[in-house]
PDB file of C-alpha atoms in Angstrom:
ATOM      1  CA  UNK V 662      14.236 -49.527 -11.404  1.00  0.00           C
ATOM      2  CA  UNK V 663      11.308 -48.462 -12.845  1.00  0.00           C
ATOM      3  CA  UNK V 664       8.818 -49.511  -9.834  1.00  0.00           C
ATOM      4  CA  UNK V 665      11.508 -47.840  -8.065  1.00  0.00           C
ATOM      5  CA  UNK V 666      10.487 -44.616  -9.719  1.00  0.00           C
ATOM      6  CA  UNK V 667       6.581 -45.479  -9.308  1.00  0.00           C
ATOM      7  CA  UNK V 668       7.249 -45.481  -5.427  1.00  0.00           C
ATOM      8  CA  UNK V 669       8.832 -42.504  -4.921  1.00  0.00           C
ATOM      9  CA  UNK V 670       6.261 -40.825  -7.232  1.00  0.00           C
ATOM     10  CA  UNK V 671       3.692 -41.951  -5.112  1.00  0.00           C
ATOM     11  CA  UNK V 672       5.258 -41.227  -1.659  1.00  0.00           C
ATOM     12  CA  UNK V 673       6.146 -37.851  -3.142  1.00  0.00           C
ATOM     13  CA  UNK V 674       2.087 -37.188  -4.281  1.00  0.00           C
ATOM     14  CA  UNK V 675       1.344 -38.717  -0.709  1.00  0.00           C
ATOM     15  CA  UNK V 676       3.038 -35.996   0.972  1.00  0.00           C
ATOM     16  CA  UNK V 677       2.158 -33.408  -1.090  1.00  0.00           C
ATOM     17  CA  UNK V 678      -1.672 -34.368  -0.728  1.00  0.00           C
ATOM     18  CA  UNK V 679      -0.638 -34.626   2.715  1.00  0.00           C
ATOM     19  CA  UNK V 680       0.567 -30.908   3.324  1.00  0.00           C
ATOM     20  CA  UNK V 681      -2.319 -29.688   0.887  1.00  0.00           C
ATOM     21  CA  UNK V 682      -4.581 -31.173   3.245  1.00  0.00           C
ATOM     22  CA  UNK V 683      -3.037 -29.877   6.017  1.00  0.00           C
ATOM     23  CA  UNK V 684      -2.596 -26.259   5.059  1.00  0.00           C
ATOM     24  CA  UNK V 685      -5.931 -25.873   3.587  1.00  0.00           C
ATOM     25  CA  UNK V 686      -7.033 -27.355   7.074  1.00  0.00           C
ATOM     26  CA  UNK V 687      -5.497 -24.264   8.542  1.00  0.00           C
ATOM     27  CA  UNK V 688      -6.905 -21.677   5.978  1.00  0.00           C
ATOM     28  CA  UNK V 689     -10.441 -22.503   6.414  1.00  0.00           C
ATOM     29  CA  UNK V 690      -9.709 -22.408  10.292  1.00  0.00           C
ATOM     30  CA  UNK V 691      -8.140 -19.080  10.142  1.00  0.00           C
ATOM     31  CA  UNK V 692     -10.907 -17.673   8.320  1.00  0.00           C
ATOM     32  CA  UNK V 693     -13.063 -19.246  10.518  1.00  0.00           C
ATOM     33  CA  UNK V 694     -11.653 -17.573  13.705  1.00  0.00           C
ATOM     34  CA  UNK V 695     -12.704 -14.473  13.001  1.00  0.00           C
ATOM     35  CA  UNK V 696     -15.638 -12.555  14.065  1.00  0.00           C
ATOM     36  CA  UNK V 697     -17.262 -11.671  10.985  1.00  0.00           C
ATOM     37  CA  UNK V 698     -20.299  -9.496  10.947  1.00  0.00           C
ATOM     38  CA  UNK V 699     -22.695  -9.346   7.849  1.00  0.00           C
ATOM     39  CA  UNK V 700     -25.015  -6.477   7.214  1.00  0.00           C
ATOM     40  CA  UNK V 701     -26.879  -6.104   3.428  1.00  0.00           C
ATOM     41  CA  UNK V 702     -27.127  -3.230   1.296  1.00  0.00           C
ATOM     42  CA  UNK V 703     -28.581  -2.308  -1.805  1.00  0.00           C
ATOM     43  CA  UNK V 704     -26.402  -4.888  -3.642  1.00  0.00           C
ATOM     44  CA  UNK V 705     -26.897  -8.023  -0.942  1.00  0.00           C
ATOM     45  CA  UNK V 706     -25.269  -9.182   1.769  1.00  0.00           C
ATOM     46  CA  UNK V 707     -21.927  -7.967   2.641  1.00  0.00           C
ATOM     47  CA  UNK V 708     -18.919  -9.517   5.067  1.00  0.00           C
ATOM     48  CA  UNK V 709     -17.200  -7.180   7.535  1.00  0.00           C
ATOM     49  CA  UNK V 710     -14.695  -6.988  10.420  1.00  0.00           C
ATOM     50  CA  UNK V 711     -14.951  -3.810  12.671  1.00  0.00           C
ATOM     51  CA  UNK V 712     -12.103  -3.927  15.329  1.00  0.00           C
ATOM     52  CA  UNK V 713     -11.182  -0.963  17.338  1.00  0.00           C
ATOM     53  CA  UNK V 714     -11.979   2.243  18.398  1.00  0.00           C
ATOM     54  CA  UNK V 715     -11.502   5.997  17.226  1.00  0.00           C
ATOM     55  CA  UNK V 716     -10.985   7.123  13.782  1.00  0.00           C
ATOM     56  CA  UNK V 717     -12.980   5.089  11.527  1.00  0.00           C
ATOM     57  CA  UNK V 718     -10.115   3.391   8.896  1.00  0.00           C
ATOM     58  CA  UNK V 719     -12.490   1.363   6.104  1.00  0.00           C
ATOM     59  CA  UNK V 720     -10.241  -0.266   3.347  1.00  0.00           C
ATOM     60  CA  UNK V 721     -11.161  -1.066   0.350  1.00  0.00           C
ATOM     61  CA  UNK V 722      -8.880  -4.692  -0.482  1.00  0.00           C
ATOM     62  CA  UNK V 723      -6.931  -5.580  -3.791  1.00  0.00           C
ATOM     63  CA  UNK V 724      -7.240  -8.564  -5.478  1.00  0.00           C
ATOM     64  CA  UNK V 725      -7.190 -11.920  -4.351  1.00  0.00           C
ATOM     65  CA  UNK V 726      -8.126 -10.452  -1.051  1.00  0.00           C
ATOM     66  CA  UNK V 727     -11.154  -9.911   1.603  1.00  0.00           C
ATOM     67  CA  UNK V 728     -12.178  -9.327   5.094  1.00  0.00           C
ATOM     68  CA  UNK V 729      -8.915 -11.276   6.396  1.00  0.00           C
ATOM     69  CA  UNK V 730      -6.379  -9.177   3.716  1.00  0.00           C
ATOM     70  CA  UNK V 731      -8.066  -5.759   5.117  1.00  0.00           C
ATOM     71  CA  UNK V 732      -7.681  -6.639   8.538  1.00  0.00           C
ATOM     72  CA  UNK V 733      -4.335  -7.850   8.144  1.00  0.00           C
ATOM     73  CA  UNK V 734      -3.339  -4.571   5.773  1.00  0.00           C
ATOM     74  CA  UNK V 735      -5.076  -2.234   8.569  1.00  0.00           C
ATOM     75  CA  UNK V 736      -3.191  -4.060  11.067  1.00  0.00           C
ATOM     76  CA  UNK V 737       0.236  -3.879   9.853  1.00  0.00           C
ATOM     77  CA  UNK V 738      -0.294  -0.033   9.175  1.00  0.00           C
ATOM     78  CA  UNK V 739      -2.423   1.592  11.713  1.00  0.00           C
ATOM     79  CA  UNK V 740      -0.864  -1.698  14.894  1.00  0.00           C
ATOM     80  CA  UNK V 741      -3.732  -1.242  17.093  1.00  0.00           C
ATOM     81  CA  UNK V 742      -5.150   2.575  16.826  1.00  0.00           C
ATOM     82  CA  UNK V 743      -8.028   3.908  15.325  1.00  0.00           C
ATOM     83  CA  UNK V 744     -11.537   2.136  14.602  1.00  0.00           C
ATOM     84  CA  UNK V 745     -10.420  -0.799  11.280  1.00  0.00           C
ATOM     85  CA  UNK V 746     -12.784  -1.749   9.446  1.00  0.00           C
ATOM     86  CA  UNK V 747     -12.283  -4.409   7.023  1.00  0.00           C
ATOM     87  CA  UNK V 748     -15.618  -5.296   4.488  1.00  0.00           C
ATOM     88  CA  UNK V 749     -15.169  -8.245   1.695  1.00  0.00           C
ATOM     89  CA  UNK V 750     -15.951  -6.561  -1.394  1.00  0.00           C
ATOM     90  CA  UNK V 751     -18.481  -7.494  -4.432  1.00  0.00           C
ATOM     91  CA  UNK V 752     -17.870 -11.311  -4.589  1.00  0.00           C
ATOM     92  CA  UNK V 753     -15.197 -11.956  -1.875  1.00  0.00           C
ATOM     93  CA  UNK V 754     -15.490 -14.390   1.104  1.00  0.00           C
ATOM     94  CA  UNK V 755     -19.196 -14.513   1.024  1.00  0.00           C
ATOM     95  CA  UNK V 756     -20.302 -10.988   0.350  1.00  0.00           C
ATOM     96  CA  UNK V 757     -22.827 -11.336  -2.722  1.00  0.00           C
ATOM     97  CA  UNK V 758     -21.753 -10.552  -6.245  1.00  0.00           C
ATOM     98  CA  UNK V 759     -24.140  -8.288  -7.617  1.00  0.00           C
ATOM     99  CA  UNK V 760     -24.961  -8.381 -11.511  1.00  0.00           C
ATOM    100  CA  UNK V 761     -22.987  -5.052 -12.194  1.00  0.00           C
ATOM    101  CA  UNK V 762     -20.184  -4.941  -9.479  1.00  0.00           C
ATOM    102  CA  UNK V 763     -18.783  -1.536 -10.445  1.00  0.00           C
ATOM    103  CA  UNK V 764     -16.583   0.697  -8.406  1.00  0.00           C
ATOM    104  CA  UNK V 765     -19.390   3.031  -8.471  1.00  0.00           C
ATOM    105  CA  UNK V 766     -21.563   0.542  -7.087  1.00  0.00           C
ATOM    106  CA  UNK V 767     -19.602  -0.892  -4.546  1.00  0.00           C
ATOM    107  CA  UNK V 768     -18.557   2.472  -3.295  1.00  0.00           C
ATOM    108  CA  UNK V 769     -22.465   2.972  -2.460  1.00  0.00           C
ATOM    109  CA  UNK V 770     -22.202  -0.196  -0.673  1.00  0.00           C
ATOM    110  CA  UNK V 771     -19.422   1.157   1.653  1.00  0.00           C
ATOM    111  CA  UNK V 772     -21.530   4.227   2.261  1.00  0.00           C
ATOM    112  CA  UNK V 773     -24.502   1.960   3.250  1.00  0.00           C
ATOM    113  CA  UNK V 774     -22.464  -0.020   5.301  1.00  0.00           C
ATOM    114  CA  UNK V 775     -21.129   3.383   6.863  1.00  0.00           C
ATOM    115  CA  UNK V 776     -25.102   4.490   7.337  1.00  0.00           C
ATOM    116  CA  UNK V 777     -25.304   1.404   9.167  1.00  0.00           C
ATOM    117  CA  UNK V 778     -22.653   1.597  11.595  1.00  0.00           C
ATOM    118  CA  UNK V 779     -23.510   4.880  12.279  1.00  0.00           C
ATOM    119  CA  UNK V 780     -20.301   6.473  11.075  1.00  0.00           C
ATOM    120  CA  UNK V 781     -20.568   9.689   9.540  1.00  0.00           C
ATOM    121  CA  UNK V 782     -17.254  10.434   8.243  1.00  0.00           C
ATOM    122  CA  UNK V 783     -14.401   8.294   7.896  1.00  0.00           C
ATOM    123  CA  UNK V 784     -11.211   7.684   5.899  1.00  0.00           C
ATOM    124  CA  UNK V 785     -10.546   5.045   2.983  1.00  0.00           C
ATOM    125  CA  UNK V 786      -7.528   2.934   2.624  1.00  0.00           C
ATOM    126  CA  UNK V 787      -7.483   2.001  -0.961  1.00  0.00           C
ATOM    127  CA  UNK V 788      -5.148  -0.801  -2.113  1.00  0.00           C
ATOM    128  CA  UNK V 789      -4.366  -2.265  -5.351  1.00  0.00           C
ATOM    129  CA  UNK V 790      -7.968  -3.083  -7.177  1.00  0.00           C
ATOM    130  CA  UNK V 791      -9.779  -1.518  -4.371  1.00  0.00           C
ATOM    131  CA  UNK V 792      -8.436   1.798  -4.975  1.00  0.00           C
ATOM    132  CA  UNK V 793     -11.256   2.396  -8.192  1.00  0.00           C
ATOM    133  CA  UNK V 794     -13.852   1.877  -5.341  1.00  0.00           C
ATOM    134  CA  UNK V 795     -11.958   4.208  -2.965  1.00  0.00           C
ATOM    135  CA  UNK V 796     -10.893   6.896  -5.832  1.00  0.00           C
ATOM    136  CA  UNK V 797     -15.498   6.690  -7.052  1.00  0.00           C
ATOM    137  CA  UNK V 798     -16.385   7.075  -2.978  1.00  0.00           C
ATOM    138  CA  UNK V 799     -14.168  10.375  -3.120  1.00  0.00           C
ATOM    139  CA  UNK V 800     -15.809  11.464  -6.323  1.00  0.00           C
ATOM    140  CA  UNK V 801     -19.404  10.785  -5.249  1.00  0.00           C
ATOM    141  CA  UNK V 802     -19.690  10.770  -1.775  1.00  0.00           C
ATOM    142  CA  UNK V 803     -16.950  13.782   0.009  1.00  0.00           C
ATOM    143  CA  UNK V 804     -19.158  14.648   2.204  1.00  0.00           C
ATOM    144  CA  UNK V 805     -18.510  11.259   3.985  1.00  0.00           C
ATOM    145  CA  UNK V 806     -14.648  10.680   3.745  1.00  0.00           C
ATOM    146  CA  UNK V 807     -12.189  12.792   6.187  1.00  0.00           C
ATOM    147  CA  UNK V 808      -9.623  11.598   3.657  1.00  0.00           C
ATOM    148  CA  UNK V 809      -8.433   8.949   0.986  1.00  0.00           C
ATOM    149  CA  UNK V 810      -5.473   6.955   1.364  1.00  0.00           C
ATOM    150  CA  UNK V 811      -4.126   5.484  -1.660  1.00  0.00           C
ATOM    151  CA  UNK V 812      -1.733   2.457  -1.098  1.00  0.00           C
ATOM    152  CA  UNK V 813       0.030   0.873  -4.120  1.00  0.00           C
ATOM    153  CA  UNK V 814      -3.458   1.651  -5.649  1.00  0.00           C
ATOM    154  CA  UNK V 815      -4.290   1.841  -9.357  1.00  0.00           C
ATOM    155  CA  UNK V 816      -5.670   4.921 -10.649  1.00  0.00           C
ATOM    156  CA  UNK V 817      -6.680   6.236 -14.254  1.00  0.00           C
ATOM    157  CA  UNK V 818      -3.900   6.626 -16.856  1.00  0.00           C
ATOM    158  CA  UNK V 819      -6.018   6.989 -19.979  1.00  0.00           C
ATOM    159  CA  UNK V 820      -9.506   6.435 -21.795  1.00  0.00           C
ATOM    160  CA  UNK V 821      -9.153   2.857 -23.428  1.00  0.00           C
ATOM    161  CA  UNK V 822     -11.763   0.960 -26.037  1.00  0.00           C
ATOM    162  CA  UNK V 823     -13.621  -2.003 -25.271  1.00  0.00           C
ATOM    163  CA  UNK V 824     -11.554  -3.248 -28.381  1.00  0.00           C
ATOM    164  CA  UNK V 825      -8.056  -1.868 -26.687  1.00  0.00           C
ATOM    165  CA  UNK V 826      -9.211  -3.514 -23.488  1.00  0.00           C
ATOM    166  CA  UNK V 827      -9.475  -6.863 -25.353  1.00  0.00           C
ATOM    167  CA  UNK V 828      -6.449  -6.243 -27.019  1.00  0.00           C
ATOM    168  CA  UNK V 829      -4.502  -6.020 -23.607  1.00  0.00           C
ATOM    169  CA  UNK V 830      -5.557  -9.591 -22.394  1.00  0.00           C
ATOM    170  CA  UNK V 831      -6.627 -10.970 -19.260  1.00  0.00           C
ATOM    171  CA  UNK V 832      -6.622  -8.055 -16.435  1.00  0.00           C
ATOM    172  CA  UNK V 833      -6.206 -10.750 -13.854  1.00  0.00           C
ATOM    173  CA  UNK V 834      -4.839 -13.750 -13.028  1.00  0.00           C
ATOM    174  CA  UNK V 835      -5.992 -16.807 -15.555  1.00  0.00           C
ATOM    175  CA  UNK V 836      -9.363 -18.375 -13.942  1.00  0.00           C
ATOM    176  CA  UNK V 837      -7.779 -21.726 -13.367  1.00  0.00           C
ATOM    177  CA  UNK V 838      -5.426 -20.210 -10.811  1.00  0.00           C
ATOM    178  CA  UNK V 839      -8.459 -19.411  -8.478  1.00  0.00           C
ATOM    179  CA  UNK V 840      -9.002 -22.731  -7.116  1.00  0.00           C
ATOM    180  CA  UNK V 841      -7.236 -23.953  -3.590  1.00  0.00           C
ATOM    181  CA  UNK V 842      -5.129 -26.386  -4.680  1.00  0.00           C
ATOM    182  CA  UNK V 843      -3.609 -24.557  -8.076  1.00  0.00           C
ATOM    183  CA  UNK V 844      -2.919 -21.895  -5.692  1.00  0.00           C
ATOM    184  CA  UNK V 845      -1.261 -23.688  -2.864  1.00  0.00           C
ATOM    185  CA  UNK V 846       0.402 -25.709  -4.814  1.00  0.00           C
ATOM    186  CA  UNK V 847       1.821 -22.386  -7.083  1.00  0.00           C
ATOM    187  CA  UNK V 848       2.794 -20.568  -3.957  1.00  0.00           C
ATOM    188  CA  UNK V 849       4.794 -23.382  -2.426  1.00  0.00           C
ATOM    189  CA  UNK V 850       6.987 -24.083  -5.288  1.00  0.00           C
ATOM    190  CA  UNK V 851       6.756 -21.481  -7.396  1.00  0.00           C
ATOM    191  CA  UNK V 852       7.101 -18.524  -5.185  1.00  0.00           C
ATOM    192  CA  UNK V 853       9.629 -16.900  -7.300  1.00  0.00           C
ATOM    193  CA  UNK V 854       6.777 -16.411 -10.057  1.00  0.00           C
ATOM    194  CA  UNK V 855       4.765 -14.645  -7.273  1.00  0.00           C
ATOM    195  CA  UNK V 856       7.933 -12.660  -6.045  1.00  0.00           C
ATOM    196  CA  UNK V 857       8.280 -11.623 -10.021  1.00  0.00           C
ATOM    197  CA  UNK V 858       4.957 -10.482 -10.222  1.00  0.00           C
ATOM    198  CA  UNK V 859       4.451  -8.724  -7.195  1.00  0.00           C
ATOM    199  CA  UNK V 860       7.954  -7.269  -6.887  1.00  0.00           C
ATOM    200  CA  UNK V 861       8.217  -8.209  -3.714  1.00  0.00           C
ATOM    201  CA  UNK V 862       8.941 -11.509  -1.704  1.00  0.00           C
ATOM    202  CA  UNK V 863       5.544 -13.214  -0.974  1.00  0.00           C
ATOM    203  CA  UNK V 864       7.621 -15.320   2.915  1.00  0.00           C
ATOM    204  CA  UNK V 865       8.545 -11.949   4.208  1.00  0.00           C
ATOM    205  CA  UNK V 866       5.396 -10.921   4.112  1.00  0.00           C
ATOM    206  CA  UNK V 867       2.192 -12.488   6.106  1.00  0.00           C
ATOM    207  CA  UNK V 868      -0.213 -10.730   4.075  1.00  0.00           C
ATOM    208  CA  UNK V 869       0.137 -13.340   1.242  1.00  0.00           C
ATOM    209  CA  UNK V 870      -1.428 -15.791   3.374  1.00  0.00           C
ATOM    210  CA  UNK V 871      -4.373 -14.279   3.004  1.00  0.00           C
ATOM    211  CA  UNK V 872      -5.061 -15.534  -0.837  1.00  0.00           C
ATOM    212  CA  UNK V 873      -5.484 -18.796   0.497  1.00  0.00           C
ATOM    213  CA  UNK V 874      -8.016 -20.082   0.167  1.00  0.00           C
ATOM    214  CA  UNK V 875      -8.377 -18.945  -3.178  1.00  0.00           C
ATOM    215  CA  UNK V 876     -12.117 -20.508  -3.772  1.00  0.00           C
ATOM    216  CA  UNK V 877     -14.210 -18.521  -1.829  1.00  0.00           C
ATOM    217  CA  UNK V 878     -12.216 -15.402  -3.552  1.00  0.00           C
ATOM    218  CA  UNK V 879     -13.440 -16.802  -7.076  1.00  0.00           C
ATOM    219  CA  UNK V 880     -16.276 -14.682  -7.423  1.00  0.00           C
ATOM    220  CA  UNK V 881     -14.725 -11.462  -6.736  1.00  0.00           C
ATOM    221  CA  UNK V 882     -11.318 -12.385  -8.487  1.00  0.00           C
ATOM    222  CA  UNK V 883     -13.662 -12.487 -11.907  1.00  0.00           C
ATOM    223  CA  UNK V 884     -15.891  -9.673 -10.731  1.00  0.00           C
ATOM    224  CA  UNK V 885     -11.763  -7.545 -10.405  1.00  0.00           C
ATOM    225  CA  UNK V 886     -10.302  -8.944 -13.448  1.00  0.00           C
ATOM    226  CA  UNK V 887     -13.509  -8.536 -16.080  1.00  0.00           C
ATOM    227  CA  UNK V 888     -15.123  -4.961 -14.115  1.00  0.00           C
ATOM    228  CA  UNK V 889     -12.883  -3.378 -11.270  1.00  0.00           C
ATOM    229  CA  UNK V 890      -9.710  -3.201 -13.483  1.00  0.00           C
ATOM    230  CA  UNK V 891     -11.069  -1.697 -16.335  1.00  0.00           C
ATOM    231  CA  UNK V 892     -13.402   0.580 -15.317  1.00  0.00           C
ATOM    232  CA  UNK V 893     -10.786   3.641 -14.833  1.00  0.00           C
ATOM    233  CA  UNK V 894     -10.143   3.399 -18.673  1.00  0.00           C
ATOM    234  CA  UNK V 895     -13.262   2.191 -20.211  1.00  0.00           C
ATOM    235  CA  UNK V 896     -14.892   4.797 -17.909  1.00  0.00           C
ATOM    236  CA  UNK V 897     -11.967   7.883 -17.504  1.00  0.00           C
ATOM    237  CA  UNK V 898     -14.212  11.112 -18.371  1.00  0.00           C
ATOM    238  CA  UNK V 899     -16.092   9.880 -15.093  1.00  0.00           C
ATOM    239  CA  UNK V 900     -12.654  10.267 -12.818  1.00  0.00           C
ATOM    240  CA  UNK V 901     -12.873  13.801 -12.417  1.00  0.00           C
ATOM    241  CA  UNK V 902      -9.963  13.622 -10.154  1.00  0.00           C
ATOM    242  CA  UNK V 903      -9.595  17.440 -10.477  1.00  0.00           C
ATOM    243  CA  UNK V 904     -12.929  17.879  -8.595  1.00  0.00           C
ATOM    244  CA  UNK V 905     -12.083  15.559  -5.457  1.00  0.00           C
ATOM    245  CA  UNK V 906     -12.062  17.914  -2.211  1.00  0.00           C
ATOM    246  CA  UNK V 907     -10.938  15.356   0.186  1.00  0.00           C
ATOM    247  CA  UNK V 908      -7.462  15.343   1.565  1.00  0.00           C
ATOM    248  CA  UNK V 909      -4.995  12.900  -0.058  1.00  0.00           C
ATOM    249  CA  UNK V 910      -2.692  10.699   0.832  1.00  0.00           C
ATOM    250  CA  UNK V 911      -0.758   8.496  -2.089  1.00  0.00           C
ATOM    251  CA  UNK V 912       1.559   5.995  -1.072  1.00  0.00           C
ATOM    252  CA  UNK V 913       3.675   3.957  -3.797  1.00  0.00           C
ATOM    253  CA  UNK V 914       6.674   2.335  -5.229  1.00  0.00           C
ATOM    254  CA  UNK V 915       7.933   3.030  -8.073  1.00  0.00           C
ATOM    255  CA  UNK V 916       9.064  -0.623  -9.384  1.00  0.00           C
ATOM    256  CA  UNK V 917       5.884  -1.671  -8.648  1.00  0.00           C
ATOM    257  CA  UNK V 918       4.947  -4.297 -11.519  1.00  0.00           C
ATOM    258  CA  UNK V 919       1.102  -4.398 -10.752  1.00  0.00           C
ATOM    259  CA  UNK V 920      -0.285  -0.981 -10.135  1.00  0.00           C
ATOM    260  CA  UNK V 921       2.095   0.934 -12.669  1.00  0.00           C
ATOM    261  CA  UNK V 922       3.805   4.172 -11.098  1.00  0.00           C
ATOM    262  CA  UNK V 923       3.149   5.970 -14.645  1.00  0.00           C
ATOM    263  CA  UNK V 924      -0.833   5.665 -13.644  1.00  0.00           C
ATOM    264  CA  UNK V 925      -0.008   7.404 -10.426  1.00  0.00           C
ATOM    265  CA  UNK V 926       2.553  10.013 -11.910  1.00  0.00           C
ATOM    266  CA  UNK V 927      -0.471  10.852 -14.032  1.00  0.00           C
ATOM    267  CA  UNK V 928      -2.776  10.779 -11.081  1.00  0.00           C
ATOM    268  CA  UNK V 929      -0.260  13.495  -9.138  1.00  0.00           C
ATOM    269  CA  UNK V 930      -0.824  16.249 -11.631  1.00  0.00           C
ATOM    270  CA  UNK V 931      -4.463  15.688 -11.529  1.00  0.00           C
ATOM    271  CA  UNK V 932      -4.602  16.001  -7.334  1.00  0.00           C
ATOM    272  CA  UNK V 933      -3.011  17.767  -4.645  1.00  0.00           C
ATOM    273  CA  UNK V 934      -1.752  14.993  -2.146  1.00  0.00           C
ATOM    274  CA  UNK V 935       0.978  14.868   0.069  1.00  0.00           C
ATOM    275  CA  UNK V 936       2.652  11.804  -1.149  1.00  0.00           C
ATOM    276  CA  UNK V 937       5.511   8.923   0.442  1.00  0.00           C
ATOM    277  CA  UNK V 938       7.025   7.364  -3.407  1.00  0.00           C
ATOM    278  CA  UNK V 939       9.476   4.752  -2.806  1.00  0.00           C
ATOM    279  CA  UNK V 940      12.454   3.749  -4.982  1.00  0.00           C
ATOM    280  CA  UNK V 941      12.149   0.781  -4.748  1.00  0.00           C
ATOM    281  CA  UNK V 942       9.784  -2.064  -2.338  1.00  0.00           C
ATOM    282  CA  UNK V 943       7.447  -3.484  -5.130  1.00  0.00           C
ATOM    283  CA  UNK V 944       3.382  -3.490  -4.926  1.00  0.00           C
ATOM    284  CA  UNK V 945       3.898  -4.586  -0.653  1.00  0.00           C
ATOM    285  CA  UNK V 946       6.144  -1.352  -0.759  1.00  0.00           C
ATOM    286  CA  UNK V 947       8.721  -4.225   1.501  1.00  0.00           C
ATOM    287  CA  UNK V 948      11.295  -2.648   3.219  1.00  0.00           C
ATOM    288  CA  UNK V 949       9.820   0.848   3.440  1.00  0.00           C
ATOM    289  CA  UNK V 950       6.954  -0.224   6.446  1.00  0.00           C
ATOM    290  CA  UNK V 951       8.115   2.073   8.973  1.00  0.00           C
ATOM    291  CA  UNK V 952       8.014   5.502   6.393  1.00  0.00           C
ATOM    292  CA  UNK V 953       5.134   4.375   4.926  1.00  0.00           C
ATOM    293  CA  UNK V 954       3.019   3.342   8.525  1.00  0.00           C
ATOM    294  CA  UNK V 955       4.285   6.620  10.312  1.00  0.00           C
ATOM    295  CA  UNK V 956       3.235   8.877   7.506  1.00  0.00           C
ATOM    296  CA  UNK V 957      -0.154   7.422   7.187  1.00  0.00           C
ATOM    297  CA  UNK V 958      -0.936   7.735  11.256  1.00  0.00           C
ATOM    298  CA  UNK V 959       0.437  11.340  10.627  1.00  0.00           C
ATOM    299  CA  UNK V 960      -1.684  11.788   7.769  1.00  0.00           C
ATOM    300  CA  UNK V 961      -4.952  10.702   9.653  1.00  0.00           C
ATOM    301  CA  UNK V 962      -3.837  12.670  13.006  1.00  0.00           C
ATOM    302  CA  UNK V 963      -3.267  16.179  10.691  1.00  0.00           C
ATOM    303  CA  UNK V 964      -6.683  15.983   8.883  1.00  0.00           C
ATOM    304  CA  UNK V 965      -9.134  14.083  12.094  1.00  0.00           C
TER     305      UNK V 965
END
């Protein structure tokens, strides 16, 4: 009985080395099928897709994401209008991590990139983590955005300590999570931790595919969970959102268990924004595509 048990151990770790192989096969290849541009700014080299034509979209990704999640976020909201352009930030997919990969800092580096493509003014799609970069690029550069479009983004709900900060815990996922196989191997059988944490159910939606592979993310997944996502409270005095002058656009849920609707509640008496806030549809917003992709393409048709 008991070599019984050894053998169908071992045909079981067989086929899952099997699968792991063969899915991680087909992450590396999808990244690898797309044409990815590089361009470097003040802060190094930085990753980019540019598909499209019109209206300049730039997005500004969560966490966990990059050049593939932006495309694939532009994608499902804007189909195939406008100009979508999708940059890796600080750390992600081979874009360089800097030594002080602030908000601040990379929203400079979308302006450079913008300088370089010869784009004047454009709008920013800011999701989850990315939306400190997007929220700093209205603050410091308004001359260059047409308008800011917040989706399921976090925003500042109060000044915090270093010490508070600490006291919180990790503002990310645990480091051990960021490696290929941890992740596959979490997302295939333990979906329903993912669904729990995002609100939202990770096979309905193709933009999870995009965390795999999780390595070349590992960078910027630190960079997010140690800078990006507490800058906004370690920093608040410097989110004058009072004195932004672009026009703004805040989608959200508000069961959403990552990018708390009390930040953006907060956020809404500090702005004037026309706004789409869901019941329900966790940090993916899912079931509430069509509302929220028709009021964005609305939004960026009323203020072009």
């Amino acid at each position: 009985m008991g070599y019984l048990i050894v053998f169908v151990v071992l045909i079981i770790i067989c086929i899952e080395f099997y699968l792991y192989k063969k899915d991680m096969k087909n992450a590396y290849a999808r990244l690898n099928h797309y044409d990815v541009h590089a361009l470097t700014t003040s802060f190094g080299k930085m990753n980019y897709l540019d598909e499209g034509s019109g209206e300049s979209v730039i997005i500004s990704h969560g966490i966990f994401g990059g050049y593939d999640q932006g495309i694939t976020s532009l994608k499902q909201v804007l189909g195939e209008d406008y100009r979508k352009i999708a940059p890796a930030r600080f750390g992600y997919l081979g874009s360089e991590l800097p030594s002080d990969p602030t908000p601040k800092n990379q929203a400079q580096a979308f302006v450079e990139m913008m300088d370089q493509l010869n784009i004047e003014k454009g709008y920013i799609l800011a999701t989850s983590a990315g939306g400190a970069a997007g929220l700093r690029m209205a603050l410091d550069y308004p001359d260059r955005l047409k308008g800011l479009i917040l989706l399921s983004s976090g925003a500042p709900d109060q000044k915090r300590t270093p010490k508070e900060i600490k006291a919180m815990g990790l503002q990310g996922p645990p480091p051990f999570i960021v490696n290929d196989f941890i992740m596959w191997f979490s997302m295939k059988h333990f979906g329903f931790v993912f669904n729990k944490m995002m609100g939202s159910t990770i096979e309905s939606n193709n933009l999870f595919e995009t965390m795999l592979p999780a390595t070349p993310r590992r960078q910027g997944v630190k960079a997010d969970s140690e800078v990006t996502n507490t800058d906004m409270s370690l920093n608040y005095d410097d989110y004058a959102l009072e004195t932004i002058s672009a026009p703004i656009l805040v989608c959200h849920a508000k069961d959403d268990p990552m990018a708390k609707y009390e930040a953006i509640k907060k956020l809404l008496k500090r702005v004037k924004a026309d706004t789409v806030i869901c019941e329900t549809g966790g940090h993916t917003i899912d079931g509430n595509g069509d509302v929220i992709d028709q009021t964005i393409r609305g939004f960026i048709e009323k203020t072009s």
